[in-house]
XYZ file of C-alpha atoms in Angstrom:
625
model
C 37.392 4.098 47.336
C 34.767 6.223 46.091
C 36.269 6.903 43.059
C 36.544 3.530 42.822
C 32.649 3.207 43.747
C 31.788 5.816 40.572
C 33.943 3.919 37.816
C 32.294 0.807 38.697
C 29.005 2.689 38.479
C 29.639 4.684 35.479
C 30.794 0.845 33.723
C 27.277 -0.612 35.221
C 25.129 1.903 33.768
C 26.822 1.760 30.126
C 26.958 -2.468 30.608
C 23.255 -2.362 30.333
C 22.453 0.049 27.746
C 23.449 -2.747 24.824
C 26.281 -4.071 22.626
C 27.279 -0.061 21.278
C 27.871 1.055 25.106
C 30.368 -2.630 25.581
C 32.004 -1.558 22.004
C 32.943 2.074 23.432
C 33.806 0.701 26.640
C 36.158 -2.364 25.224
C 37.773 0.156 22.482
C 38.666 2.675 25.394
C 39.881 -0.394 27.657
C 42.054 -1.589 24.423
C 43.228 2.161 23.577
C 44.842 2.463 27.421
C 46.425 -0.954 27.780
C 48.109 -0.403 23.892
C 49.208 3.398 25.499
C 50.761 1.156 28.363
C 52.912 -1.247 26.169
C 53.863 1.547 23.776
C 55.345 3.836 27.193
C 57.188 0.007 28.167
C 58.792 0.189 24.828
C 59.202 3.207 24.597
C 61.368 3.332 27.757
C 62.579 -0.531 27.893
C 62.968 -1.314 24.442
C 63.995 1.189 21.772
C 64.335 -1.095 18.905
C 64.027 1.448 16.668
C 63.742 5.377 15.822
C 60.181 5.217 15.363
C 57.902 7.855 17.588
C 55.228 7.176 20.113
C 52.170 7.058 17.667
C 53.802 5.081 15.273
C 54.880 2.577 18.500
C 51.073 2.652 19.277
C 49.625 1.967 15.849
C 52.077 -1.273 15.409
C 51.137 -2.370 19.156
C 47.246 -1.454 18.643
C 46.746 -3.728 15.860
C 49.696 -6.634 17.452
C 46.450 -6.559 20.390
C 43.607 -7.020 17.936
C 44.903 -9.661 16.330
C 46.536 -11.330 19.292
C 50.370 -11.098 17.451
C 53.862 -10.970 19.218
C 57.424 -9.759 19.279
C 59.697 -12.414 18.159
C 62.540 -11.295 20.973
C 63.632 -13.055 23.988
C 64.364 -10.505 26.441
C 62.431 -9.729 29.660
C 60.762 -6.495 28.186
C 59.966 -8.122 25.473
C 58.599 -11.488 27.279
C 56.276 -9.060 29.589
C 55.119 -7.160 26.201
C 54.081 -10.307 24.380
C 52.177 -11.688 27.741
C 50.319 -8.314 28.105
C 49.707 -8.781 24.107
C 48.794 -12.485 24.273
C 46.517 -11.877 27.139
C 44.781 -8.581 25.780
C 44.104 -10.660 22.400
C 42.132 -13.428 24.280
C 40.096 -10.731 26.443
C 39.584 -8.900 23.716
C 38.566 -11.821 21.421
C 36.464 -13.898 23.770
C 34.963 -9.794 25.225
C 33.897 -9.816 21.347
C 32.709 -13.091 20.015
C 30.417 -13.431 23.719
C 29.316 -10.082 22.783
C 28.383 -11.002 19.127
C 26.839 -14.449 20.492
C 24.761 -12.503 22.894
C 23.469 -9.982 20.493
C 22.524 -12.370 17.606
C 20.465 -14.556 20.760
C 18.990 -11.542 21.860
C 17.952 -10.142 17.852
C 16.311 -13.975 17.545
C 14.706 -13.919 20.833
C 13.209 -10.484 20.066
C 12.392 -11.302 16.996
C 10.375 -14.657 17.948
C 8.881 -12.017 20.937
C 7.448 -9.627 18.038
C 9.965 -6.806 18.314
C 10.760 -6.111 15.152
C 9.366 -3.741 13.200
C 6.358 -4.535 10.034
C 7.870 -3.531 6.535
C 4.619 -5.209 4.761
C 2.496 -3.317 2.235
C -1.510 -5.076 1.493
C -0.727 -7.330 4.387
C -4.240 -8.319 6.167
C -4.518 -6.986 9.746
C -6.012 -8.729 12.852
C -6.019 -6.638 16.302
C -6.514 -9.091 19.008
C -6.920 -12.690 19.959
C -10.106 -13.955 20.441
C -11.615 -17.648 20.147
C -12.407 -16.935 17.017
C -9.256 -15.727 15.686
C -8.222 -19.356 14.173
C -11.257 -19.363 12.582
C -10.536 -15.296 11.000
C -7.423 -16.578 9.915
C -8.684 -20.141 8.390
C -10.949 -17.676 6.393
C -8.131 -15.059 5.177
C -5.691 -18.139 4.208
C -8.086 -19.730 2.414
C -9.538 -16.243 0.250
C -5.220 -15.565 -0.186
C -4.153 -19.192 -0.901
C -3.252 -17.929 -4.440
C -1.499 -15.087 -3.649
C 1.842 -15.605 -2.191
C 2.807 -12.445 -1.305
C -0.293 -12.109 1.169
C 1.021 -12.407 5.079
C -1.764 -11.906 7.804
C -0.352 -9.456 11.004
C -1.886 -10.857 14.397
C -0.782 -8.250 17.808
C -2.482 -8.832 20.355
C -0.903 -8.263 24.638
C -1.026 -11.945 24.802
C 3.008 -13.180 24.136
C 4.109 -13.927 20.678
C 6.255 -17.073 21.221
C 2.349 -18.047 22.786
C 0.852 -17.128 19.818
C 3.009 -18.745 17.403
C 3.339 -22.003 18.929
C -0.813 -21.975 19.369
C -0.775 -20.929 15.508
C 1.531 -23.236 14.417
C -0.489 -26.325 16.153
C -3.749 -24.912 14.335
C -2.355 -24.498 11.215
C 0.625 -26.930 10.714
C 1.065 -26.874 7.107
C 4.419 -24.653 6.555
C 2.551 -22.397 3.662
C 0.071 -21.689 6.210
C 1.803 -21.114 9.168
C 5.125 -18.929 7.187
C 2.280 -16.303 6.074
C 1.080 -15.412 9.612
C 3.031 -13.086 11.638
C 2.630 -12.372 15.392
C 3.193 -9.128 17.267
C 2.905 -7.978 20.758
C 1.595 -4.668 21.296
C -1.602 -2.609 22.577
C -4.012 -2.615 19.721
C -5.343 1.539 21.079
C -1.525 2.902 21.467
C -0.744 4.712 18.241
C 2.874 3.583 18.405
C 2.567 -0.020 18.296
C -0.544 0.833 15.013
C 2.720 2.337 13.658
C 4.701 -0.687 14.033
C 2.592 -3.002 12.517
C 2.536 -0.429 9.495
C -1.152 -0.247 9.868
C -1.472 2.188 7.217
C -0.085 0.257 4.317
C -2.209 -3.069 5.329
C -4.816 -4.244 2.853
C -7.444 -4.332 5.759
C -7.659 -4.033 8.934
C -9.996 -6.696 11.140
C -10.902 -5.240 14.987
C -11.216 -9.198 16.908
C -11.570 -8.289 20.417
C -14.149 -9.732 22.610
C -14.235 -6.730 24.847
C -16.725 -4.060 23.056
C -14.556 -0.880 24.821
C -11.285 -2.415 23.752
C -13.184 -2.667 19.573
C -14.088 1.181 20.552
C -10.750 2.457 21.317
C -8.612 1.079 19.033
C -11.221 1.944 16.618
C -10.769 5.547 18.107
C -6.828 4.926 17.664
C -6.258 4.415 14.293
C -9.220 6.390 12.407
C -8.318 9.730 15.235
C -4.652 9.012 14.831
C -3.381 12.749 13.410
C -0.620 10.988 11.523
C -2.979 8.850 9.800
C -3.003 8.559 6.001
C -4.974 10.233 3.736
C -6.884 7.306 2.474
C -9.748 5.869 3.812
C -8.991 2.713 5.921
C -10.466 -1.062 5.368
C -11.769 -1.247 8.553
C -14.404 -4.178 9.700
C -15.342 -5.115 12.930
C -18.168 -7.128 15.418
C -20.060 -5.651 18.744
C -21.284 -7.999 20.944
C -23.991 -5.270 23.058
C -26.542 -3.498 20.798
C -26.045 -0.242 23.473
C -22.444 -0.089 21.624
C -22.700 -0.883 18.076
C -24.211 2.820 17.327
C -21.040 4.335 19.448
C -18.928 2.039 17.561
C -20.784 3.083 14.203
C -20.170 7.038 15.086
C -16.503 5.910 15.615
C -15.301 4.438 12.359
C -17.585 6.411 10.748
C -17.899 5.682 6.422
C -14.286 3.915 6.597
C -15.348 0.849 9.051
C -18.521 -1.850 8.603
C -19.236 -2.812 12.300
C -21.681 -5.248 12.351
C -23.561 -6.167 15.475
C -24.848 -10.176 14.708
C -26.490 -11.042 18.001
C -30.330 -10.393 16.334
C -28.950 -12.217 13.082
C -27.836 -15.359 14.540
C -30.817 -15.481 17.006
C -33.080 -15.301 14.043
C -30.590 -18.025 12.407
C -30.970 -19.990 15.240
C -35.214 -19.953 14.936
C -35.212 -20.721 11.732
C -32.889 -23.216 11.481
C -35.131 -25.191 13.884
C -38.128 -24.871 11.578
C -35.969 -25.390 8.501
C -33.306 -28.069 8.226
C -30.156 -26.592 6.156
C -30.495 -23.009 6.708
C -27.437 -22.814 8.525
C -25.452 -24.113 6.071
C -27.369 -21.604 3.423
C -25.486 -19.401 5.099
C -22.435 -20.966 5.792
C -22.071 -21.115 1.667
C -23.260 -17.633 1.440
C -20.509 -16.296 3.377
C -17.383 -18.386 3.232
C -14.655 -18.937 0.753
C -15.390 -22.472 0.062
C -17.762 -22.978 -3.021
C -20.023 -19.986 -4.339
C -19.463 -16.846 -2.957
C -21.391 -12.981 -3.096
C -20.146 -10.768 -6.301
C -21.121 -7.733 -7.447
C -20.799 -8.066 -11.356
C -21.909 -5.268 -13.944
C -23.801 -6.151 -17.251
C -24.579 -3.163 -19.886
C -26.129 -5.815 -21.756
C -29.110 -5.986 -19.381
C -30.426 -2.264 -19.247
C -33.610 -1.812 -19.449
C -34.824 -5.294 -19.390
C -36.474 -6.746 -16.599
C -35.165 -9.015 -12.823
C -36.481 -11.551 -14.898
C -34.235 -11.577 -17.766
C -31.101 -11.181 -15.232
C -32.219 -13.971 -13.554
C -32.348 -16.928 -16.547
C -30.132 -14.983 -18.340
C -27.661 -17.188 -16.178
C -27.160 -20.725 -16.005
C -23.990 -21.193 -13.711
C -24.816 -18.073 -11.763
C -27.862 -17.494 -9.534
C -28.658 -13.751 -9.876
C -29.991 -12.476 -6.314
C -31.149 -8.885 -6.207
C -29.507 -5.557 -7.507
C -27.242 -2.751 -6.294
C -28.898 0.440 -7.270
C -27.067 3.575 -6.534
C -26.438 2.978 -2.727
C -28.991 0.720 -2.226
C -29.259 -2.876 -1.578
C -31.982 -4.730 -2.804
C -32.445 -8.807 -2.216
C -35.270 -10.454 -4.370
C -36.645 -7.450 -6.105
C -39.863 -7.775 -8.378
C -39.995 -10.251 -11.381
C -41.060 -6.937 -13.229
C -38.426 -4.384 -11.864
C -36.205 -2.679 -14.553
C -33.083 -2.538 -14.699
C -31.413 0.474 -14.435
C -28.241 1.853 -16.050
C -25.148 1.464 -13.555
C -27.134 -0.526 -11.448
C -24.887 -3.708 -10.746
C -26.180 -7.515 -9.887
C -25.959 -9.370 -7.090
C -24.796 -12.599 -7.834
C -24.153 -15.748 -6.244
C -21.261 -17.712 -8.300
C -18.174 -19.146 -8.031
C -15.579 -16.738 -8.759
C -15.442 -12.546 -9.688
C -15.117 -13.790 -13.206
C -17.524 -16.709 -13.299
C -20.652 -14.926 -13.801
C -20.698 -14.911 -17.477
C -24.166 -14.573 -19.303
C -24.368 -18.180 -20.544
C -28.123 -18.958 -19.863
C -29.749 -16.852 -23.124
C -30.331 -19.354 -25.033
C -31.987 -21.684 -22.006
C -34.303 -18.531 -20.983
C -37.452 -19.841 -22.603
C -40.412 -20.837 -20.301
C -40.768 -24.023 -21.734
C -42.482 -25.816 -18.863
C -45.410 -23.737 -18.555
C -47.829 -26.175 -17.834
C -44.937 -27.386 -15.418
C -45.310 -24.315 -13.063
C -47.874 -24.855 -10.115
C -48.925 -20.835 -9.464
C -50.286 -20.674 -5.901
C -50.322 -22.804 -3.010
C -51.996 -22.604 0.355
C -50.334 -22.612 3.244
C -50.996 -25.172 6.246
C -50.833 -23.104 9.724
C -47.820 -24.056 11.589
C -47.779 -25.581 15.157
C -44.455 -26.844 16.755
C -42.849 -27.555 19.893
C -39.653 -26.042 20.485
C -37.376 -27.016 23.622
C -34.313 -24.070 24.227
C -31.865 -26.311 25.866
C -29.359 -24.536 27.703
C -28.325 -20.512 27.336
C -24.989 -18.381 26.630
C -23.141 -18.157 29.648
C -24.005 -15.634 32.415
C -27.241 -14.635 30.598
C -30.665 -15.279 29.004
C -30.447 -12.386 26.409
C -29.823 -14.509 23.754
C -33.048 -17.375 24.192
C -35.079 -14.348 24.451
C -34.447 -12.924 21.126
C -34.668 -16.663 19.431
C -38.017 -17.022 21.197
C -38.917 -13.862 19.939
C -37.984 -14.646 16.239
C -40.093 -17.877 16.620
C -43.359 -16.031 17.647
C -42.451 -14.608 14.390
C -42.979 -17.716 12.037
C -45.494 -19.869 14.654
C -48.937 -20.212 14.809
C -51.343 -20.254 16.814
C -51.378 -22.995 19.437
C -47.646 -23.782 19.567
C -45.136 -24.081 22.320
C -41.461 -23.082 23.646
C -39.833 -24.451 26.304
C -36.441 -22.914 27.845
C -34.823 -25.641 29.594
C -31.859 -24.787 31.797
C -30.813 -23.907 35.522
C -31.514 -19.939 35.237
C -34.177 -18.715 37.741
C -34.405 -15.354 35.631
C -36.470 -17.403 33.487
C -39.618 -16.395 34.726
C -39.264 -13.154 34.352
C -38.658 -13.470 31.301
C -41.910 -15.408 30.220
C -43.752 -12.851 31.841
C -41.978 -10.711 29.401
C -42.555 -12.997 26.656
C -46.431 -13.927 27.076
C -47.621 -10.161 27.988
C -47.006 -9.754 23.724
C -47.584 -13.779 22.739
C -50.440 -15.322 22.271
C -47.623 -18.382 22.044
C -47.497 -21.095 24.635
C -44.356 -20.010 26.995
C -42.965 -22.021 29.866
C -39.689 -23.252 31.770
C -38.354 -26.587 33.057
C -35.535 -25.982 35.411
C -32.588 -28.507 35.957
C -29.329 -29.399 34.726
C -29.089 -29.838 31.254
C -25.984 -32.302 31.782
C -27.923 -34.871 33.770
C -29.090 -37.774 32.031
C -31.474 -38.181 34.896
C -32.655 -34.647 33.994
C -33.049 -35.663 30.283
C -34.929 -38.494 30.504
C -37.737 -37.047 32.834
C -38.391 -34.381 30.217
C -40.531 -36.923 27.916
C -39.916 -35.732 24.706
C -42.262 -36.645 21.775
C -42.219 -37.156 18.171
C -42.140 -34.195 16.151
C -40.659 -31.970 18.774
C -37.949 -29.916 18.204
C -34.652 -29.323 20.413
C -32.088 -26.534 20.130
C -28.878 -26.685 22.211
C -27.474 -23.514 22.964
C -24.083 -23.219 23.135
C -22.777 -21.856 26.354
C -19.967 -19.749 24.573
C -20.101 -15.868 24.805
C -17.850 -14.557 23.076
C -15.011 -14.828 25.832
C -14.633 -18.525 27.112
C -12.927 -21.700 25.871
C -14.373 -22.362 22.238
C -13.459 -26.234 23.115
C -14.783 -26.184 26.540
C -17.917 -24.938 25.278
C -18.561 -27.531 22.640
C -17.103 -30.529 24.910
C -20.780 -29.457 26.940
C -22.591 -29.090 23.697
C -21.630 -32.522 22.489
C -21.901 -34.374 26.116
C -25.420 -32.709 26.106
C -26.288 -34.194 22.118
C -24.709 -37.601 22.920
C -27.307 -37.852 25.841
C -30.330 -36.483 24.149
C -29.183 -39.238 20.642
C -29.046 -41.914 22.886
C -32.803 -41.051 24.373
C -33.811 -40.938 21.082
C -32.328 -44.347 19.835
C -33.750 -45.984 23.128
C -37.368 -44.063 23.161
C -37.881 -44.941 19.442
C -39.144 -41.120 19.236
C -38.203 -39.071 16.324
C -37.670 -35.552 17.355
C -35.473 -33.312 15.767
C -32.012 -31.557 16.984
C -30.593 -28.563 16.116
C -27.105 -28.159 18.033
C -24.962 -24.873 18.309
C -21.111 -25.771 17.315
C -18.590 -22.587 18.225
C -15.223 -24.514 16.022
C -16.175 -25.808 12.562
C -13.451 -28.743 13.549
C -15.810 -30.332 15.576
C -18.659 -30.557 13.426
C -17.413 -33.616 12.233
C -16.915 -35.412 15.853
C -20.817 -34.622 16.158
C -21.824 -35.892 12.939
C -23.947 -39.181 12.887
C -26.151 -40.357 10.257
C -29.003 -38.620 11.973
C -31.069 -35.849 10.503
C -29.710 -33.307 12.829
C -28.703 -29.850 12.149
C -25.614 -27.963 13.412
C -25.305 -24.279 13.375
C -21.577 -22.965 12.869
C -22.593 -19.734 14.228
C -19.407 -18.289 15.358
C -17.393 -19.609 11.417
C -20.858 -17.446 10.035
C -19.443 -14.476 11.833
C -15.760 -14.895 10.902
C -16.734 -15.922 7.693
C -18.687 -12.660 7.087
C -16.132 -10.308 9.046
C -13.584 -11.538 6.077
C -15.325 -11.628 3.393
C -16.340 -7.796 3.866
C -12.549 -7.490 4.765
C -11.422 -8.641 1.405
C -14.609 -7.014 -0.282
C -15.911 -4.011 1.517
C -18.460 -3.647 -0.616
C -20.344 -6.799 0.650
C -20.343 -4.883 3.864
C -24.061 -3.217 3.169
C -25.118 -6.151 1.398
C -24.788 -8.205 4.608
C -26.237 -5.256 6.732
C -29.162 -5.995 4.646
C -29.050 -9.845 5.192
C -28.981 -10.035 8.594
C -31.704 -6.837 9.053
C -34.787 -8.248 9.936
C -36.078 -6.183 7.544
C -36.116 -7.547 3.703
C -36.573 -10.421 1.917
C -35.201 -13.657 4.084
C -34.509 -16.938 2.985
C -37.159 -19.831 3.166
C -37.383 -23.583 2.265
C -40.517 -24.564 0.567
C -41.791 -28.052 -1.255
C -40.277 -28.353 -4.353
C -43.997 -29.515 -5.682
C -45.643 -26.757 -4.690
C -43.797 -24.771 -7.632
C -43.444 -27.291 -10.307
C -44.644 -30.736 -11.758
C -42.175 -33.290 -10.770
C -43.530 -36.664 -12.051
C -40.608 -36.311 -14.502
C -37.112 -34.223 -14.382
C -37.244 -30.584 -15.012
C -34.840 -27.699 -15.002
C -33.575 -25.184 -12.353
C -35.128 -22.487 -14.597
C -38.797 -23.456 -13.753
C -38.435 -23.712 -10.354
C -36.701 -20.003 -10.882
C -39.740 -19.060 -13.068
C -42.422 -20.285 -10.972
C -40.657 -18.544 -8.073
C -40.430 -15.121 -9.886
C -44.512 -15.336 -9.913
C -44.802 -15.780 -6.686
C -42.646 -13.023 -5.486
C -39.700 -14.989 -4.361
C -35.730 -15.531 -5.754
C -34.631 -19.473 -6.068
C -31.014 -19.679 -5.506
C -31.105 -23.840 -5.143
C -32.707 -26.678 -3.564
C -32.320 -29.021 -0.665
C -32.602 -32.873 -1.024
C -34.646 -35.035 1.174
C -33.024 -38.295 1.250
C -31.922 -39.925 4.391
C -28.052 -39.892 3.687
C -28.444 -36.343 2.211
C -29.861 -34.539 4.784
C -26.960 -36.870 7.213
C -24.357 -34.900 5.504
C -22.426 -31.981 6.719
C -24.418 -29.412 4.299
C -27.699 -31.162 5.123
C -28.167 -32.105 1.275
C -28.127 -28.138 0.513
C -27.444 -27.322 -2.988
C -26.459 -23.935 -3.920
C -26.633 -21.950 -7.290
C -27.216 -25.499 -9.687
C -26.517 -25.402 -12.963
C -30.272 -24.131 -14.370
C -30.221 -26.239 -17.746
C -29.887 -29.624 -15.759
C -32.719 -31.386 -15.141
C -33.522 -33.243 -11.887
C -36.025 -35.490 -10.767
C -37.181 -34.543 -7.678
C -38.413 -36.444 -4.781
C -41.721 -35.291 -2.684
C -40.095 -34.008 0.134
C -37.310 -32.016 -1.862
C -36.911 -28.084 -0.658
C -36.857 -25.350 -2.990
C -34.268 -22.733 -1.303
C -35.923 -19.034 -2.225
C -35.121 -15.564 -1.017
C -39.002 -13.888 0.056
C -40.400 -11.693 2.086
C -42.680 -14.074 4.208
């Protein structure tokens, strides 16, 4: 019996380790039962003179392919029914076998166990919210090249991600160019599998700053790495990582830390209608888009010249050595080797077509200098990020930036941590700070909070990076629907500026208000991808969203130019220049334009048309104040 015991053991143990182990096993099994008829014939039978191998060989291959003796005898009976019977084992033993194994290849396959073989394939490590939104963006910037496939591994399961993936995206050109992988995005083996060191670039999506750190760590420590710098571009959500994360990746990675860049977004969005979707053009693959273009033709002449030197292009600032510089002076030289910023439609669309429109014509056109009016608003910070007031604090802190001198902000929300943070906030302000408490998602609440004319709402988004994107803006819009419908029924006309996390929603909270949404989370994957498919963009946006620098603005379009009759882009871009400041477009003020999606935001117009502009048209300039 124990033998017994250890030869069904011995068969358990190679059952399990795969289809190879079953072939040895079923060839050994076949080998003794042909050794068995060939000793019956050779005793029983003796039809012939042949010897005990040859005997075997005819019998071995009779078993394979299930074949018989054509005799009647009783040897002969009990050798065909051992034959007949092997055959069927042995057939059925091998086509379950071959069933089995092409199942399991497909089911390991769809579970993201098979190994990448893809060479300038675009990377993401981790699912996030915002990975849809990553992958929107990489689709979209690859749409023309076929051979471009974007790698997702993440822990989460494949089959998961796919079927997610396939619901977002569920076009078959999208969905056949995304590939999903299970694996630890910090363990060097699973890097390996994903052939991270032949992918084009390489895009760190984790919400978790430690898990961005160490699989940063992983692949630029990895001592099997190649030779080549890596494409490497990555977020941090906490300031007190993003300089760990910075020492990390060192020169081969752009981590970017946006919290400070969307706050100020946020504040100035609320004082100026459309500059969210400034951005939103600046840094997505719709439309116009961020170049770097060369032009020998330009040395030595002045920012001037570059700039009306094109019509379909709007020049922005240079690249001088390894220095970014947005909006420099109308006066600044041009060096040799320094490159242009430019804001155009394609890599090969800013051509120098505007020479011969480069004449300041409208000189008595150009209005030189304008006072400014001191600004006094109310603000109202509805809501907060979940789990903390971090983020209102820095918006309220951009706004004491740009207000004057007898304004207010309000945080409205349900956070008792608000007053230490006024005390925070007034010990530097000479700003009006306070706090009504209560839940934004009562309509009770809502209505008791009296708002007037002229006053100005943001609705923070409770996302943080880690919950439901969907969840998040189901709140967001049940808070907007409330605050519309006090408007409609109050007759006041104050203004709204809501937070949206997924771009795919903007349009169920559109409404032929003049409202403003912020896409603040497509601004971050927008940016993340374009520095992945351009990582030369990544200092240029370093310098965008430093508060440092030029920053963009929307003044009156008559406070630059004449416009009792139509006039050309390249005045406004002349009378600009003297003042300091870059025009890269304009902003319409009619009701149905400023309803619209992009908030009647026009960017980079063709300079030689002419346009008649109404009074409350915005000029869109880059300036330092």
């Amino acid at each position: 019996m124990g033998f017994i015991k250890n030869i069904r053991y011995w068969l358990d143990k190679s059952l399990i380790r795969g289809f190879l182990a079953i072939s040895y096993i079923l060839f050994l099994g076949l080998v003794l039962i042909v050794i068995f008829i060939a000793f019956l014939d050779m005793v029983f039978i003796k039809d012939g003179n042949e010897g005990f191998f040859i005997t075997f060989i005819e019998y071995f291959f009779l078993a394979i392919k299930g074949g018989n003796i054509s005799n009647s005898s009783m040897p002969h009976i009990i050798v065909n029914i051992i034959l007949m019977i092997t055959g069927l084992f042995l057939s059925s033993i091998v086509i379950g076998i071959v069933t089995n194994s092409i199942r399991e290849r497909i089911d390991s396959i769809r579970r993201g166990s098979s190994k990448i073989i893809e060479l300038n394939h675009q990377v993401i490590l981790g699912w996030s919210s915002g990975v849809s939104m990553l992958i929107r963006e990489l689709l979209l910037a690859n749409e023309n090249n076929k051979g471009s496939n974007v790698v997702i591994m993440d822990q989460k399961d494949p089959i998961e991600m796919t079927a997610e993936l396939m619901r977002i995206f569920p076009q078959k050109k999208d969905y056949e160019k995304i590939v999903a992988r299970q694996g630890s995005t910090c363990d060097r083996y699973y890097l390996d599998f994903i052939s991270i060191d032949a992918a084009k670039s390489i895009i760190i999506n984790h919400s978790d700053d430690m898990k961005t750190i160490k699989s940063l760590a992983a692949i630029v420590n990895n001592p099997n790495r190649k030779k080549d710098k890596y494409n490497l571009v990555t977020k941090i959500n906490s300031r007190k990582n993003y300089d760990l994360a910075r020492i990390i990746g060192g020169s081969e990675s752009h981590v970017l830390f946006f919290g400070d860049m969307l706050a100020r977004i946020d504040a100035q969005t609320c004082l100026q209608s459309g500059l969210a979707n400034v951005y939103l053009e600046l840094v997505n693959f719709d439309g116009d888009e961020i170049y770097f273009h060369y032009e020998p033709s330009l040395e030595g002449k002045t920012y001037r010249d570059a700039v009306l030197a094109y019509d379909t292009s709007s020049i922005i600032g240079l690249v001088r050595g390894d220095e970014i510089i947005i909006n420099p002076n109308f006066t600044d030289k041009i060096n040799p080797q320094d490159q242009l910023i430019a804001i155009t439609e394609d890599d090969d669309t800013a051509i120098k077509n505007g020479v011969s429109f480069a004449k300041v014509h409208n000189e008595r056109k150009i209005i030189e200098s304008v006072s400014q009016k001191p600004r006094v608003e109310k603000i109202y910070i509805v809501g907060k990020s979940e789990g903390k007031l971090q983020r209102a604090l820095v918006i309220c802190d951009q706004l004491i930036e740009y207000l004057d001198l007898g304004s207010e902000i309000v945080f409205v929300n349900d956070d008792s941590s608000n007053d230490q943070l006024i005390q925070d906030v007034n010990s530097t302000s000479d700003i009006g700070i306070s706090a009504i408490y209560g839940d934004i998602r009562s309509r009770d609440f809502l209505d008791g909070m009296g708002f007037q004319d002229k006053d100005i709402i943001l609705i923070l988004s409770p996302f943080n990076g880690m919950n439901d994107v969907d969840e998040c803006d189901a709140i967001t819009l049940f808070t907007l629907i409330n605050l519309r419908d006090i408007q409609s029924k109050s007759g006041k006309n104050f203004k709204l500026v809501t937070e949206i996390i997924d771009s795919r929603n903007s349009e169920i909270f559109q409404s032929d208000k003049n409202d403003d949404y912020l896409l603040s989370e497509v601004i971050v994957q927008s940016m993340l991808v374009q520095i992945a498919e351009n990582p030369a963009l990544g200092k240029f946006f370093e310098q965008l969203t430093s508060s440092d620098g030029a920053e963009i603005y929307f003044r009156p379009v008559k406070d630059y130019v004449d416009i009792s009759e139509p006039i050309d882009f390249y005045s406004l871009c002349e009378s600009a220049g003297l003042k300091g400041e870059t025009a890269i477009g304009y902003q319409l003020s009619k009701k149905k334009e400023l309803s619209s999606l992009n908030a009647g935001v026009n960017i980079n117009p063709n300079k030689s048309h002419k346009r008649l502009y109404g009074k409350g048209d915005k000029i869109i300039v880059f300036a330092q104040n």
